[in-house]
Amino acid sequence: MNKTLSLLFLLTATLLSASCGRSVQQTDAVTSASKQQSASPAGHTSLDKYNPAANIAAGTFAFRFFTDACAAQPRGNLMLSPLSAGMALGMVAEGATGKTRDELLRAMGFETLGAAVLHNYYRTLTTSLTKADSTVTIGVAGSVWADRQLPLTTGYTKALARDYAAQTRYADFADGATVDVINAWAAEQTHGRIARVVESLSPAMRLVLLNAVYFNGKWENAFDSRMTIDQSFRTDEGNERTVPMMHRVGRMRYASAGAFDAVELPYSCGRYAMVLLLPRDAAKADEAFAGLDYTLWRELQDNFGSTEVRLALPRFESKYSRVLNADLAAMGVRRMFESGRAELGGISPEPLCVDMVKQDTYVRVDEAGTEAAAVTSVTMRMTALRPQQPIDFRCDRPFAYVIYSRTTGAVLFAGRMSRP
C-alpha cells in the first residue's frame, strides 16, 4: 500500500478558567487547518532575510525545550513539538503584560527583540511554511473558545487572528457537549491522531485556545519495503529487542559534530526534512541528548555534505504525553501560573492564570514517510485576582530525530527513540 507521510501538529490548546461555571454559546466558526498548497519554489521566503535574530531565538528555544525534557526524563521515548510550544506561549504572551510577559519573552529568547518581533516571527513563519512546497499539504489554523460571559478584549482576539490564525467562538462550558465539540475540532485538524485535548471543563475554566498545523508529504526517496527485515535494537535499558529495520544505500547528506553523527532525509522536493542524530558513544547517549543545543545544530547544518551512506532505521510508532509546567518553570516562566500574580489583562479584564501546559504527541516512521502529531494545551483558570566508502549509519540503539523546515529553519518536531 502506498502510504503518505503526514506530519501533523495541533499546535496549541489553551484553556483559561474562572472561579465559577458560566454558560456559553457558540459564535464564530473555526477555519479548516488542512488545505492543499500550490506555491511554486519561487514563492518561498526565508525568515533569515527578515530577522535572523528572531530565527536564532526561536531555534535556541526549540533545542532548549527539547534538551531540558531529555535531561528531566533520561529514559524512554520522548517526542515534542517546539513549534507547537512556541506558538502556544506566543498566544499567551499576546495577552500578557508586565513581568508575566517579560518571563515569556526571556524564556523564548525574545526579551531584547520584543513582543512585536515574536508575534511577527510566527505570523511570517505561518505564511512561509504554507507556501514552501507545492508537493506537500500543509495548513495552519486556530480557534478561541470562550465562555459566553467572559469578556475578551477586542485587541486580543484581533491579534490572535492576525498573528496565529486563531478565530474566536463562544461555547457553553457548563454543557458537557462542549468538550466533544472542542475535541472534534482537534481531531479533525490532526486527522484523528490526537482525538482528545480536553477531558473536561471545570467550573473555573474560562477560555480554550487551539492552534493547529498539518503537514502531509512523502520521503524524497522512499525505503524499499522488500529490504525491511527484523533485526536487533538495543534499548536504553540495555535490552535487545527485535524490530522491523528499514534499509537504504545511496548518497545522502551526512554530518558529524559534537557527540553526534547525523543523516538528513528530505521529504518530497526537499523543503522539509528529518535529521537522524546518532550518538557516537552509546554509553554516553544521555549526555549527548542533553547537550544537543542550537549551536551544535547549526554546526551540523554547516557540516552536511553528500556522502555514500548505508542506512538502517527502525520502523516505529509512538505516542507521548508530557505536562510542561515544571519544564517552563525551569526556563523561568513562573508568574503566569501564580494566582493573583499572573498579568494576563490583555486577554480579559477578569483575572486569569495558567493552570497547566501539556503536550500530547504521536509519531510514525515507515518506508513511505512520516506521520506525526502534537497537541499543546494550556489551561487557565480565573484567579482570586540538529569518506568515500559507504558510511554505516545504524540506528540500532537510541537516537534522536528532528523534523524541520529546510527553508525557514523552523523545528517542527524533536524526538528521542529509545524503545521502538
XYZ file of C-alpha atoms in Angstrom:
420
model
C 0.000 0.000 0.000
C 1.317 3.435 -0.904
C 1.395 5.322 2.340
C 1.854 9.050 2.596
C 3.904 10.926 5.114
C 1.773 13.011 7.362
C 3.372 15.428 9.726
C 0.564 16.719 11.824
C 0.815 19.189 14.542
C -2.047 20.504 16.510
C -0.009 23.231 17.939
C -1.824 24.718 20.841
C -4.743 24.160 23.047
C -5.030 26.857 25.654
C -7.689 26.797 28.304
C -8.360 29.714 30.578
C -10.637 29.281 33.512
C -12.741 31.125 36.019
C -13.722 30.628 39.646
C -17.292 29.733 38.796
C -19.020 27.961 35.929
C -20.588 30.119 33.258
C -22.829 29.260 30.341
C -21.502 29.680 26.848
C -22.857 29.967 23.328
C -21.078 29.331 20.040
C -20.441 32.170 17.638
C -17.679 32.310 15.052
C -16.724 29.124 13.211
C -13.171 27.902 13.034
C -11.448 27.796 9.682
C -10.065 24.470 8.484
C -6.368 23.901 9.079
C -5.749 21.401 6.310
C -5.638 22.590 2.738
C -3.530 21.806 -0.330
C -0.947 24.486 -1.037
C 0.181 25.265 -4.574
C 3.040 27.668 -4.101
C 5.927 27.416 -6.516
C 9.506 27.251 -5.246
C 9.795 30.873 -6.234
C 7.190 31.625 -3.602
C 9.481 30.542 -0.807
C 10.753 33.136 1.596
C 13.447 32.538 4.188
C 12.833 34.069 7.592
C 16.543 34.863 7.813
C 16.016 37.529 5.177
C 13.684 39.321 7.551
C 15.101 38.879 11.012
C 17.946 36.383 11.537
C 17.962 37.257 15.225
C 14.375 36.044 15.567
C 15.208 32.784 13.796
C 18.147 32.236 16.143
C 15.963 32.982 19.166
C 13.303 30.501 18.057
C 15.921 27.854 17.245
C 17.608 28.305 20.600
C 14.270 27.934 22.365
C 13.417 24.827 20.300
C 16.510 22.899 21.352
C 16.452 24.101 24.945
C 12.853 22.986 25.191
C 13.798 19.531 23.850
C 17.051 19.008 25.763
C 15.585 20.156 29.075
C 12.924 17.490 28.678
C 15.606 14.899 27.787
C 17.527 15.813 30.929
C 14.403 15.637 33.084
C 13.412 12.289 31.526
C 16.640 10.463 30.590
C 14.910 7.155 29.851
C 12.261 6.073 27.384
C 10.844 7.591 24.225
C 10.262 11.307 24.068
C 8.578 13.356 21.365
C 7.829 17.078 21.478
C 6.926 19.875 19.120
C 8.974 23.003 19.851
C 6.996 24.837 17.193
C 3.762 23.936 18.954
C 5.054 25.035 22.333
C 6.428 28.280 20.915
C 3.158 29.187 19.256
C 1.199 28.269 22.377
C 3.347 30.504 24.548
C 3.180 33.217 21.904
C -0.598 33.151 22.086
C -0.414 33.572 25.839
C 2.183 36.334 25.515
C -0.166 38.161 23.147
C -2.338 38.987 26.151
C 0.307 39.128 28.882
C 1.720 42.266 30.426
C 4.404 43.275 32.909
C 6.650 40.650 34.459
C 4.493 37.802 33.109
C 5.225 38.875 29.526
C 8.891 39.510 30.378
C 9.303 35.927 31.633
C 7.710 34.503 28.492
C 9.850 36.632 26.181
C 13.017 35.794 28.118
C 12.352 32.024 28.003
C 11.621 32.196 24.275
C 14.744 34.287 23.544
C 12.829 37.404 22.524
C 13.472 39.529 25.604
C 15.642 42.016 23.684
C 13.798 41.684 20.387
C 10.427 42.329 21.956
C 6.883 41.010 21.747
C 6.132 42.602 18.376
C 9.051 40.739 16.778
C 7.922 37.471 18.412
C 4.415 37.722 17.023
C 5.646 38.889 13.610
C 8.011 35.903 13.520
C 5.169 33.422 13.940
C 2.931 35.289 11.538
C 5.694 35.247 8.887
C 6.564 31.631 9.699
C 2.987 30.521 9.155
C 2.973 32.111 5.709
C 6.390 30.678 4.826
C 5.523 27.138 5.938
C 2.295 27.036 3.975
C 3.966 28.312 0.792
C 7.267 26.437 0.996
C 6.417 23.331 -1.042
C 3.648 22.754 -3.559
C 4.143 18.970 -3.345
C 3.020 18.713 0.266
C -0.203 19.525 2.003
C 0.226 21.902 4.902
C -2.206 24.069 6.779
C -2.320 26.306 9.824
C -5.476 27.226 11.734
C -6.536 28.366 15.157
C -9.590 28.800 17.315
C -10.526 30.531 20.538
C -13.317 29.052 22.637
C -14.620 31.399 25.306
C -17.228 31.328 27.987
C -20.146 33.490 26.912
C -19.883 35.650 29.997
C -16.106 36.017 29.859
C -15.309 39.395 28.362
C -12.405 39.130 25.913
C -10.627 42.265 24.816
C -11.185 43.105 21.170
C -7.460 43.779 20.778
C -6.605 40.260 21.931
C -8.983 38.419 19.612
C -7.881 40.541 16.652
C -4.195 39.971 17.480
C -4.659 36.183 17.666
C -6.451 36.176 14.325
C -3.688 38.269 12.767
C -0.622 36.561 14.257
C -1.749 32.990 14.984
C -4.635 32.406 12.534
C -6.960 31.932 15.503
C -10.638 32.864 15.221
C -12.955 33.297 18.168
C -16.129 31.384 19.076
C -18.157 31.063 22.230
C -19.393 27.825 23.803
C -21.354 26.704 26.847
C -18.695 25.398 29.225
C -21.421 24.145 31.545
C -22.634 21.852 28.768
C -20.670 18.584 28.580
C -21.161 18.539 24.818
C -18.760 21.480 24.527
C -15.854 19.171 25.387
C -16.852 16.922 22.499
C -17.067 19.872 20.113
C -13.607 21.137 21.064
C -12.104 17.643 20.810
C -13.796 17.101 17.452
C -12.101 20.239 16.135
C -8.732 18.981 17.382
C -9.282 15.507 15.927
C -10.229 16.986 12.572
C -7.079 19.090 12.386
C -4.844 16.100 13.213
C -6.767 13.642 11.033
C -7.766 11.681 14.115
C -4.278 11.151 15.566
C -4.904 13.443 18.549
C -8.504 12.753 19.439
C -8.769 14.465 22.814
C -7.227 17.696 24.023
C -9.756 18.387 26.762
C -11.030 15.769 29.202
C -13.446 18.058 30.998
C -14.197 21.691 31.720
C -14.305 22.504 35.409
C -16.404 25.390 36.694
C -13.229 27.502 36.769
C -12.351 27.020 33.103
C -12.963 30.116 31.053
C -11.116 30.016 27.724
C -9.641 27.454 25.329
C -7.127 28.458 22.680
C -6.328 25.990 19.911
C -3.808 26.275 17.114
C -3.323 23.509 14.547
C -0.681 22.809 11.922
C -0.967 19.914 9.475
C 1.724 18.526 7.149
C 1.357 15.663 4.689
C 4.086 14.501 2.279
C 6.376 11.595 1.344
C 10.076 10.789 1.542
C 12.008 12.198 -1.418
C 13.460 8.672 -1.738
C 11.260 6.037 -0.167
C 12.643 2.943 1.527
C 12.120 -0.327 -0.367
C 9.824 -2.383 1.842
C 11.418 -5.587 0.440
C 14.625 -4.581 2.247
C 12.899 -4.228 5.619
C 13.921 -7.129 7.837
C 13.662 -7.973 11.516
C 16.858 -7.021 13.321
C 18.061 -6.239 16.819
C 17.759 -2.854 18.549
C 19.451 -2.264 21.903
C 17.166 -0.123 24.049
C 18.227 2.454 26.619
C 17.680 -0.239 29.253
C 20.339 -2.443 27.618
C 17.809 -4.979 26.371
C 17.870 -6.442 22.870
C 14.602 -6.010 21.006
C 13.693 -7.310 17.532
C 12.306 -4.537 15.334
C 11.470 -4.131 11.623
C 14.624 -2.394 10.320
C 14.369 -0.416 7.085
C 17.457 -0.212 4.824
C 18.689 2.135 2.150
C 22.098 2.593 0.458
C 22.961 5.673 -1.546
C 24.225 9.224 -1.406
C 22.795 11.166 1.495
C 23.574 14.338 3.366
C 25.810 13.313 6.256
C 27.475 15.341 9.001
C 29.402 14.891 12.205
C 29.704 17.376 15.058
C 29.935 17.229 18.808
C 28.799 13.842 20.109
C 26.660 13.069 17.052
C 26.754 11.656 13.536
C 23.773 12.797 11.504
C 21.950 11.903 8.301
C 19.320 14.084 6.675
C 16.319 12.514 4.923
C 14.378 15.055 2.865
C 10.696 14.853 2.170
C 9.110 15.353 -1.226
C 11.002 18.027 -3.194
C 13.331 18.795 -0.275
C 11.819 21.756 1.528
C 11.200 19.669 4.645
C 13.488 17.010 6.145
C 14.102 14.683 9.056
C 17.570 14.677 10.586
C 18.613 11.477 12.381
C 21.101 12.113 15.185
C 23.029 9.079 16.394
C 25.327 9.433 19.448
C 28.767 8.020 18.565
C 29.274 6.716 22.094
C 26.259 4.621 23.042
C 27.383 4.603 26.677
C 27.080 8.406 26.800
C 23.819 8.762 24.915
C 22.049 10.549 27.785
C 24.808 13.147 27.944
C 24.719 13.557 24.177
C 20.972 14.139 24.034
C 21.116 16.676 26.855
C 23.870 18.583 25.005
C 22.010 18.925 21.709
C 21.711 22.708 21.622
C 21.129 25.172 18.787
C 24.862 25.881 18.384
C 25.521 22.173 17.738
C 22.512 22.023 15.417
C 23.939 24.878 13.332
C 27.364 23.198 13.287
C 25.769 20.035 11.933
C 23.945 22.072 9.297
C 27.228 23.671 8.221
C 28.961 20.271 8.073
C 26.401 18.451 5.934
C 27.794 17.051 2.684
C 26.764 14.388 0.189
C 28.247 11.003 1.117
C 27.552 7.350 0.353
C 25.646 6.004 3.340
C 24.407 2.556 4.286
C 21.420 3.449 6.451
C 19.430 1.227 8.795
C 16.435 2.825 10.513
C 13.718 1.096 12.530
C 10.133 1.437 11.516
C 8.424 2.772 14.592
C 5.280 4.265 16.024
C 4.967 6.012 19.354
C 2.689 8.196 21.439
C 3.867 10.567 24.148
C 2.354 12.964 26.643
C 4.062 15.451 28.923
C 2.962 18.122 31.357
C 5.237 21.105 30.738
C 4.688 23.195 33.863
C 7.960 22.165 35.514
C 9.906 22.485 32.239
C 8.648 26.018 31.733
C 9.276 26.950 35.358
C 12.885 25.745 34.930
C 13.115 28.111 31.957
C 11.944 30.981 34.149
C 8.258 31.014 33.213
C 6.596 31.075 36.624
C 4.421 34.103 37.117
C 1.709 33.088 34.645
C 0.998 30.042 36.852
C 0.545 32.096 40.025
C -2.927 33.010 41.189
C -3.153 36.700 41.960
C 0.165 37.484 40.263
C -0.328 36.415 36.647
C -0.676 39.511 34.490
C -2.987 38.490 31.664
C -5.140 41.566 31.493
C -4.616 41.852 27.763
C -6.822 38.770 27.382
C -9.679 39.755 29.625
C -10.370 42.224 32.438
C -11.218 39.196 34.578
C -8.165 37.856 36.452
C -6.761 34.697 34.866
C -3.766 32.459 35.426
C -2.363 29.364 33.722
C -3.315 26.099 35.366
C -1.458 23.563 33.188
C 0.571 23.325 29.986
C 0.578 19.867 28.396
C 1.687 18.367 25.103
C 0.384 15.151 23.533
C 2.237 13.806 20.503
C 2.150 10.965 18.004
C 4.792 9.817 15.502
C 5.034 7.021 12.948
C 8.024 6.443 10.648
C 7.784 3.861 7.864
C 9.066 3.103 4.346
C 6.878 5.776 2.742
C 7.395 8.644 5.137
C 6.430 10.054 8.481
C 3.250 10.802 10.337
C 3.458 12.963 13.433
C 1.029 14.922 15.551
C 1.235 17.201 18.551
C -1.269 18.994 20.725
C -0.092 21.566 23.238
C -2.726 22.517 25.773
C -2.513 25.465 28.117
C -5.268 25.521 30.695
C -6.000 28.743 32.508
C -8.295 29.443 35.400
C -9.669 32.557 36.967
C -7.665 33.636 39.983
C -8.619 35.356 43.134
C -7.209 38.156 41.433
C 20.213 19.445 14.898
C 34.514 9.256 3.338
C 34.283 7.598 0.244
C 33.300 4.125 1.401
C 29.646 3.867 2.438
C 29.248 5.084 5.993
C 27.344 2.652 8.172
C 24.620 4.622 9.947
C 22.743 2.074 12.002
C 20.027 3.365 14.237
C 20.020 0.137 16.244
C 20.293 1.941 19.569
C 18.755 5.117 20.990
C 18.826 8.047 18.583
C 17.274 11.458 18.228
C 15.403 12.884 15.290
C 14.384 16.368 14.226
C 11.759 17.257 11.635
C 12.318 20.758 10.342
C 11.704 23.163 7.509
C 14.886 23.489 5.402
C 13.622 26.792 4.033
C 12.688 28.569 7.237
C 14.799 26.590 9.715
C 11.766 26.091 11.957
C 11.953 22.968 14.139
C 8.575 21.292 13.904
C 9.295 18.174 15.965
C 12.201 16.843 18.026
C 12.185 13.346 19.460
C 14.267 10.609 21.054
C 13.598 6.976 20.106
C 14.868 4.588 22.759
C 12.391 1.717 22.561
C 10.827 1.239 19.078
